[in-house]
Coordinates of C-alpha atoms in Angstrom, one line a residue:
X1 CA -33.6 -41.1 54.6
X2 CA -30.0 -41.0 54.8
X3 CA -29.6 -42.4 51.6
X4 CA -32.1 -40.2 50.1
X5 CA -30.3 -36.8 51.5
X6 CA -27.1 -38.2 50.1
X7 CA -28.6 -38.3 46.5
X8 CA -30.0 -34.7 47.1
X9 CA -27.1 -33.3 48.4
X10 CA -25.3 -34.9 45.1
X11 CA -28.1 -33.7 42.6
X12 CA -27.2 -30.0 44.2
X13 CA -23.9 -30.7 44.0
X14 CA -24.1 -31.0 40.3
X15 CA -26.2 -28.7 39.6
X16 CA -24.0 -26.2 41.5
X17 CA -21.2 -27.3 39.3
X18 CA -23.6 -27.1 36.2
X19 CA -24.3 -23.2 37.3
X20 CA -20.6 -22.7 37.6
X21 CA -19.7 -24.0 34.1
X22 CA -22.5 -22.1 32.3
X23 CA -21.7 -19.0 34.4
X24 CA -17.8 -19.9 33.5
X25 CA -19.1 -20.2 29.9
X26 CA -21.3 -16.9 29.6
X27 CA -18.4 -15.1 31.4
X28 CA -15.9 -16.1 28.4
X29 CA -18.4 -15.2 25.8
X30 CA -18.8 -11.7 27.2
X31 CA -15.3 -11.3 28.2
X32 CA -14.6 -12.4 24.4
X33 CA -17.6 -10.4 23.0
X34 CA -16.0 -7.5 24.9
X35 CA -12.6 -7.8 23.4
X36 CA -14.0 -7.7 19.7
X37 CA -16.0 -5.0 20.4
X38 CA -13.1 -2.8 21.9
X39 CA -10.7 -3.9 19.3
X40 CA -13.3 -3.0 16.3
X41 CA -14.2 0.3 17.8
X42 CA -10.0 1.1 17.5
X43 CA -10.0 -0.5 14.2
X44 CA -12.5 2.0 12.9
X45 CA -10.4 4.6 13.9
X46 CA -7.4 3.4 12.1
X47 CA -9.7 2.5 8.7
X48 CA -11.3 5.9 8.7
X49 CA -8.0 7.4 8.3
X50 CA -6.6 5.0 5.8
X51 CA -8.1 6.8 2.7
X52 CA -7.0 10.3 3.5
X53 CA -3.2 9.1 4.5
X54 CA -3.2 7.4 0.9
X55 CA -4.6 10.7 -1.2
X56 CA -2.0 12.7 1.1
X57 CA 0.6 10.0 0.2
X58 CA -0.7 10.3 -3.8
X59 CA -0.6 14.1 -3.6
X60 CA 3.0 14.6 -2.5
X61 CA 4.0 12.2 -4.9
X62 CA 2.2 14.3 -7.7
X63 CA 3.6 17.3 -6.3
X64 CA 7.4 15.4 -6.6
X65 CA 6.9 14.7 -10.0
X66 CA 5.9 18.0 -11.4
X67 CA 8.9 19.4 -9.2
X68 CA 11.2 17.1 -10.8
X69 CA 9.7 17.5 -14.2
X70 CA 10.4 21.7 -14.0
X71 CA 14.0 21.1 -13.2
X72 CA 14.7 18.4 -16.3
X73 CA 12.4 20.8 -18.4
X74 CA 14.3 23.8 -17.4
X75 CA 17.5 22.1 -18.3
X76 CA 16.3 21.4 -21.8
X77 CA 15.3 25.3 -22.1
X78 CA 19.1 26.2 -20.8
X79 CA 20.7 23.9 -23.3
X80 CA 18.7 25.4 -25.9
X81 CA 19.6 28.9 -25.2
X82 CA 23.2 28.2 -25.0
X83 CA 23.0 26.2 -28.4
X84 CA 20.8 29.7 -29.7
X85 CA 22.9 32.3 -28.2
X86 CA 26.3 30.8 -26.9
X87 CA 29.2 31.0 -29.3
X88 CA 31.2 28.4 -27.3
X89 CA 28.5 26.0 -27.6
X90 CA 29.4 23.0 -30.2
X91 CA 27.5 20.1 -31.6
X92 CA 30.2 17.5 -31.3
X93 CA 29.6 14.3 -29.3
X94 CA 32.3 15.2 -26.5
X95 CA 31.4 19.0 -26.1
X96 CA 27.9 17.5 -25.6
X97 CA 28.5 14.5 -23.6
X98 CA 30.8 17.1 -21.1
X99 CA 27.5 19.5 -20.9
X100 CA 25.2 16.4 -20.2
X101 CA 27.9 15.6 -16.9
X102 CA 28.0 19.2 -15.8
X103 CA 24.0 19.3 -15.8
X104 CA 23.4 16.0 -14.5
X105 CA 21.8 14.7 -17.0
X106 CA 22.1 11.3 -19.2
X107 CA 22.2 12.5 -22.8
X108 CA 21.6 15.6 -24.4
X109 CA 20.1 15.4 -28.0
X110 CA 19.4 17.6 -30.9
X111 CA 16.8 16.9 -33.2
X112 CA 15.4 18.3 -36.7
X113 CA 11.7 19.0 -37.0
X114 CA 11.1 15.4 -38.5
X115 CA 13.3 14.0 -35.3
X116 CA 16.3 13.2 -36.9
X117 CA 19.4 13.3 -34.8
X118 CA 21.7 16.1 -35.8
X119 CA 23.6 15.6 -32.7
X120 CA 24.3 13.7 -29.5
X121 CA 26.0 13.2 -26.1
X122 CA 25.6 9.6 -27.0
X123 CA 25.8 7.5 -29.8
X124 CA 23.0 5.5 -29.1
X125 CA 20.1 6.9 -29.5
X126 CA 16.5 5.9 -30.3
X127 CA 14.4 6.4 -33.8
X128 CA 12.8 9.5 -32.9
X129 CA 11.0 10.0 -36.4
X130 CA 8.5 7.1 -35.1
X131 CA 5.2 8.2 -33.8
X132 CA 5.7 7.2 -30.1
X133 CA 7.9 10.5 -29.9
X134 CA 5.3 12.9 -31.1
X135 CA 5.1 14.5 -28.0
X136 CA 8.5 16.2 -28.6
X137 CA 7.7 17.8 -31.9
X138 CA 4.8 19.9 -29.8
X139 CA 7.4 22.5 -29.1
X140 CA 7.0 24.0 -33.0
X141 CA 3.5 24.1 -32.6
X142 CA 3.2 25.9 -29.3
X143 CA 7.0 27.2 -28.7
X144 CA 6.8 25.9 -25.2
X145 CA 8.5 23.1 -23.8
X146 CA 7.2 19.8 -24.1
X147 CA 5.0 17.5 -21.5
X148 CA 7.7 15.3 -20.3
X149 CA 6.5 11.6 -20.9
X150 CA 8.3 8.2 -20.5
X151 CA 9.3 5.4 -23.2
X152 CA 10.1 2.0 -22.2
X153 CA 12.5 -0.1 -24.1
X154 CA 12.9 -3.9 -22.7
X155 CA 13.5 -3.5 -19.4
X156 CA 14.4 0.1 -19.3
X157 CA 12.0 3.4 -19.1
X158 CA 13.8 6.6 -20.0
X159 CA 11.7 10.2 -19.7
X160 CA 12.1 13.3 -22.5
X161 CA 12.1 16.8 -22.2
X162 CA 12.3 19.3 -25.1
X163 CA 12.7 22.9 -25.7
X164 CA 12.7 24.6 -29.2
X165 CA 15.8 25.8 -30.3
X166 CA 14.6 27.4 -33.3
X167 CA 11.7 26.4 -36.3
X168 CA 13.2 23.2 -37.6
X169 CA 15.5 22.1 -34.3
X170 CA 14.9 21.3 -30.8
X171 CA 17.1 20.3 -27.7
X172 CA 15.8 16.9 -26.0
X173 CA 16.9 15.8 -22.9
X174 CA 17.0 11.7 -21.9
X175 CA 16.9 10.9 -18.6
X176 CA 16.6 7.3 -17.1
X177 CA 13.1 6.9 -15.0
X178 CA 14.5 4.9 -12.3
X179 CA 15.4 8.1 -10.5
X180 CA 12.0 9.6 -10.4
X181 CA 10.6 6.4 -9.8
X182 CA 12.8 5.8 -6.5
X183 CA 11.7 9.1 -5.7
X184 CA 8.1 8.3 -6.0
X185 CA 8.1 5.1 -4.3
X186 CA 9.3 6.4 -1.1
X187 CA 6.3 8.5 -0.8
X188 CA 3.6 6.2 -2.6
X189 CA 4.1 3.0 -2.5
X190 CA 1.9 0.5 -0.4
X191 CA 5.1 -0.5 1.8
X192 CA 5.8 3.2 2.3
X193 CA 2.0 4.3 2.9
X194 CA 0.8 1.0 4.9
X195 CA 4.2 -0.2 6.9
X196 CA 3.6 2.0 9.5
X197 CA -0.2 1.5 9.8
X198 CA -0.5 -0.6 13.1
X199 CA -4.1 -2.6 14.2
X200 CA -4.0 -3.6 18.0
X201 CA -0.3 -4.3 19.7
X202 CA 0.8 -7.3 17.1
X203 CA -1.7 -6.4 14.2
X204 CA -0.8 -4.9 10.6
X205 CA -2.2 -3.5 7.7
X206 CA -2.4 -5.2 4.1
X207 CA -3.6 -4.4 0.5
X208 CA -5.3 -6.6 -1.7
X209 CA -6.0 -5.6 -5.5
X210 CA -9.9 -5.3 -6.3
X211 CA -9.2 -6.7 -10.0
X212 CA -7.4 -9.9 -9.4
X213 CA -7.3 -10.3 -5.8
X214 CA -3.4 -10.6 -5.7
X215 CA -2.0 -9.2 -2.5
X216 CA -0.4 -5.9 -3.3
X217 CA 1.5 -5.5 0.1
X218 CA 1.8 -7.8 3.2
X219 CA 4.5 -7.2 5.9
X220 CA 5.3 -10.8 5.2
X221 CA 7.2 -9.9 1.7
X222 CA 6.6 -14.0 0.7
X223 CA 3.1 -13.3 0.5
X224 CA 3.3 -10.3 -2.2
X225 CA 1.6 -11.1 -5.5
X226 CA -0.1 -14.3 -4.0
X227 CA -4.1 -15.3 -4.6
X228 CA -5.4 -13.4 -1.7
X229 CA -8.5 -16.4 -2.2
X230 CA -6.4 -19.0 -2.1
X231 CA -4.5 -17.8 0.7
X232 CA -8.2 -18.1 2.7
X233 CA -9.9 -14.7 1.8
X234 CA -13.6 -14.6 0.8
X235 CA -14.8 -12.4 -1.6
X236 CA -18.0 -11.6 0.5
X237 CA -16.0 -10.3 3.2
X238 CA -13.8 -8.1 0.4
X239 CA -16.2 -4.8 0.5
X240 CA -16.2 -1.6 2.2
X241 CA -17.1 -1.3 6.2
X242 CA -16.9 -5.3 6.7
X243 CA -15.8 -5.8 10.4
X244 CA -15.4 -9.3 10.9
X245 CA -13.4 -12.4 11.2
X246 CA -11.4 -13.5 8.0
X247 CA -8.6 -16.3 7.3
X248 CA -5.3 -15.7 5.6
X249 CA -2.4 -18.2 5.2
X250 CA -4.0 -20.6 8.0
X251 CA -4.2 -17.4 10.5
X252 CA -7.6 -16.0 11.9
X253 CA -7.7 -12.3 11.8
X254 CA -10.3 -9.7 13.2
X255 CA -10.0 -7.8 10.0
X256 CA -11.5 -4.0 9.1
X257 CA -11.8 -2.9 5.5
X258 CA -11.8 -0.1 3.3
X259 CA -12.4 0.4 -0.5
X260 CA -10.1 2.7 -2.2
X261 CA -12.0 2.9 -5.7
X262 CA -9.1 5.6 -7.5
X263 CA -6.2 3.0 -6.6
X264 CA -8.4 -0.3 -7.1
X265 CA -7.7 -2.0 -4.0
X266 CA -8.8 -3.3 -0.5
X267 CA -7.0 -2.0 2.4
X268 CA -7.4 -4.2 5.6
X269 CA -6.7 -3.8 9.3
X270 CA -5.8 -7.3 10.6
X271 CA -5.6 -8.3 14.4
X272 CA -4.7 -12.1 14.9
X273 CA -7.1 -13.8 17.4
X274 CA -4.1 -14.7 20.0
X275 CA -3.5 -10.9 20.6
X276 CA -7.7 -10.8 21.6
X277 CA -6.9 -14.3 23.3
X278 CA -4.2 -12.6 25.4
X279 CA -6.2 -9.4 26.1
X280 CA -9.4 -11.6 27.4
X281 CA -7.4 -13.4 30.0
X282 CA -5.6 -10.4 31.3

């Protein structure tokens, strides 16, 4: 009888331990689910704000470009006015060089209607008779300053502005586009748009091209330009409204995705699994 009771007691003890283990697993699962649920709710709010954030940045950049172009177009108009009405105006290289320095432009060029250079502050000028510069010659038909445009030669991009001088001549302002590009990148580069968008306490936001799946932005600069699929992402997870687990560069991340069609990009908010584990254990 004693042996039977001892056996029964052991079975009850094992059953109690099993119940505790099951309860522990249930509690663990419940805490994990709650941690994920809470994080997703916070993430959804962050993700909802991203399209407006990016659109506002691009609108600001466009306004900056318009303002920048207005300044340089006005300089072309001013030089054309001086050339037509100021008796002190000269077409010598030294005079135009000094004038370019005063009005803070890279080069002042006088062209005839066909695009031949008649005077220039810098002797190194491109062949303006080529069709790629036809935009400059619109001043003769419209009597308005030409719309600004870029021309890239090698690794240098220059921006051009033009104003009509008379029926057969025009004034062209040549400016390195690097200045404008710096102004623009300070507003609408992925780094400036997403660098301060956080997810959770230790999470971050990154962007992936929808065309070739390369990483457009990531706080870890070594990830830039990498193939996100080779780094662990799955195509089926890259879609608007996806919330769930992803793997990137060996790290498991809880992610939320929004798709920016106008920019051919997926923007992804990511929280490392370790942060959820830490919050679950509090």
